[in-house]
């Protein structure tokens, strides 16, 4: 095991060599004590792409040891910021060079359209790496006046150390970049655990880590089951920090494991049930475009999916008919088809989960305005689905579905809209559409979400922070704020003049 | 049509060639000066004319300013997002790196500094600076500020607009980079006025901005005399910012012209007479090396040069002996010989100026311990010179010489030395050599200078700020603070009531 395999991508005729081992100390190796493998599927065809080595808890130990050794010798405080920047920029260059291969691999394993993977997922990822490369030599502390005659006080923003990073399957490459870039810029070393559903691009990117010139052990990749590798990282006594993106359920387990082990720092980016508000003054055409994007982009498999739509009663009928029309225009199919704007959901488990929510919507009495019919044949395809006449207590309104399933309700006043929007334990994203500037200010201020989109939805920039309020998470990614997640502040009090009298 | 300067090097240190337009570079085009006159560019190693460059007039300045304003309003400023500005700056840095040796050779030919030093120091540090500021382009943050619940207050750090950047002849490419990189990163457009003594590397840089893809009008170069082009920029009625590095004398003129015209923002990085204090507990050998470099690097043509070297009486004799020995080892000669440390002074004017200071030192009764004479009969070479037994009132101790002339001064009193060191109208840099951290830091904190080096000299990094106290100027180059030179803070206060 752990030998590279050659994959043939039927749609483009491309052959890709894929490493299948665990990436530790810049080498691909077999498991130290397990013969388990992870089968990677193509969700559009349900066919097996290949198998990769599944890491065990002992493999995680090995990876952590490698990351710790690198932190103590070739990385951490042993490498200067200009060099860190240079390597991260080099990695970005290589990702740009291999953009097409990576896009096809991402589409094959995740199902998203190739052109979306290439232009958005990978384009944003390259930008993310370059953005954080630019921060590497700009991580400054403070000098602070205490007593000018005898003391110097200052802070240093030290790298946190060895970081376990656990990423999900919905944006494999993009989530990889969001985590790897700031951690490396700050001088941390990494044990990356990609999702067991979509480990292939993380393994391919590990080849680029070597080619870029990162010292061995700085980035390690252990494909593994969440309950094995993820749990091992969260509980590991020699990991200084765990960063996780995924479900709220798993996030709790990680925080618990961190608390019970070594109180490692934890950042979590979890689920959402994000409200999308359309007020009567909104540009209805545009609002419908953004609302459709908000629930259908990435086939609804987005933590900030605008999955609860609230429309002001005065424009409700008109808006819904526009929205349904937009949703119908969305072509869902195989990601290698250039006409397609959405792919399948990622797996059978997700497929069954989404359908069980659709069934529960029907059973609880919501009205199906669009969708609700399963497609025959292969592939985990779910077509755009819109429920109207929903009640706040319905499962489809309370729970995160993570599919292209929208719940729509009416409101009459602004106060009611805000109340309905905030009635959730989540707080990741929110959107509002209105031409009334004062209303935009009031409502954006009142919405309890880490990101509020005004007259748009879903679009993120590498220099603007992202993260959740309430049970959607802890900490922020992107922007300068991510640096706080990977640095640890040390205050140095340097006495050069005070003599201490004794006895005190 | 401007002439092309073509030159070929076949030297021990470098073999290569260059081909540059000698015109003004305005709005993406190479043009003659509006008077069709030229300025001679002299090779200071030989005293001979290398080429002629187009001479800019106040009319050319106005055309360049209009082009820069237009680009700012359309293709640059905040019309191009920071991530894209950063991308272009990184691209330019890569091109500078590709042409590193050509830049170093041009700098050595034009300024007289040794090719190897130009490559390592001038070009090397310039590259780091372009890349550093490329990284800032999408990180120029404002703030949101809380007052009352029905108010939204935030600041924007907006680029000022078109900026006139007037740079000197001692580090032509490097100091131009100090100013250009943060200005462009923040979204400003620029009119660069290189020194009329050393215009060549700016011409290559302009050529590369086209190749990198900067829109026309973002980057402009107007060569000419300070009294014409520099003056025109300083008094221009719609230009809102000047960044200047040069003499204190000229800095005053710029400030005056700015005050009399449109109160444009100015940042000035001026002269210095920096003290280097060597305590008796210094690591003597290290101190000798650093102090020597501190005054003789770049032929003494450094604003932060450690030109007043204060040595504690206990170690004075030994320091002087070792310092003298080290100085005798410095190789003065052809910039393109591989082991040259010091080339010629930049021009005949500078040569005469330095020689006059040496004469004044002798006349005032200082002891000429070493050097003090011209080397050779061609070019502007001056032997590294050491004066001892000076008094504080002497011109060679008070005034900036800007040449390879060190004053080594004995001191005994620890308490008094800081006062002596601070006894200057300047405040650009200072240094302290001591192995006792208390002494080193308390002294450093008392020295009135924008940079204090402890147990080193001349260390610069793109991310550490640099600039003067007192008459050495105001505003900071390098580091994050340089961004403030090129931005206006706008506060937006929104009433939500």
GROMACS .gro file of C-alpha atoms in nm, chain A residues 89 130-131 134-135 137-138 148-149 152 438 441 463 480 494 496-497, chain B residues 90 132 135-136 138-139 141 152 437-438 441-442 445 463 495-497:
model
   34
   89UNK     CA    1   0.416   3.234  -0.263
  130UNK     CA    2  -0.066   3.494  -0.159
  131UNK     CA    3  -0.262   3.705   0.088
  134UNK     CA    4   0.209   3.896   0.245
  135UNK     CA    5   0.138   3.888   0.619
  137UNK     CA    6   0.675   3.966   0.781
  138UNK     CA    7   0.408   4.196   0.920
  148UNK     CA    8   1.134   5.434   3.093
  149UNK     CA    9   1.431   5.451   3.327
  152UNK     CA   10   1.139   4.763   2.862
  438UNK     CA   11  -3.123   5.313   0.714
  441UNK     CA   12  -2.788   4.959   0.870
  463UNK     CA   13  -0.894   3.991   0.341
  480UNK     CA   14  -0.586   3.975   0.954
  494UNK     CA   15   1.285   4.328   3.076
  496UNK     CA   16   1.763   4.662   3.323
  497UNK     CA   17   1.768   4.899   3.614
  594UNK     CA   18   0.502   4.138  -0.715
  636UNK     CA   19   0.713   4.375   0.134
  639UNK     CA   20   0.200   4.233   0.053
  640UNK     CA   21   0.050   4.546   0.212
  642UNK     CA   22  -0.476   4.463   0.019
  643UNK     CA   23  -0.419   4.519   0.390
  645UNK     CA   24  -0.725   4.885   0.689
  656UNK     CA   25  -2.187   5.406   1.260
  941UNK     CA   26   2.252   4.563   2.829
  942UNK     CA   27   2.156   4.823   3.088
  945UNK     CA   28   1.944   5.031   2.634
  946UNK     CA   29   1.941   5.329   2.868
  949UNK     CA   30   1.656   5.533   2.484
  967UNK     CA   31   0.965   4.613   0.774
  999UNK     CA   32  -2.636   5.883   1.152
 1000UNK     CA   33  -2.879   5.597   1.185
 1001UNK     CA   34  -3.133   5.771   1.402
   0.00000   0.00000   0.00000
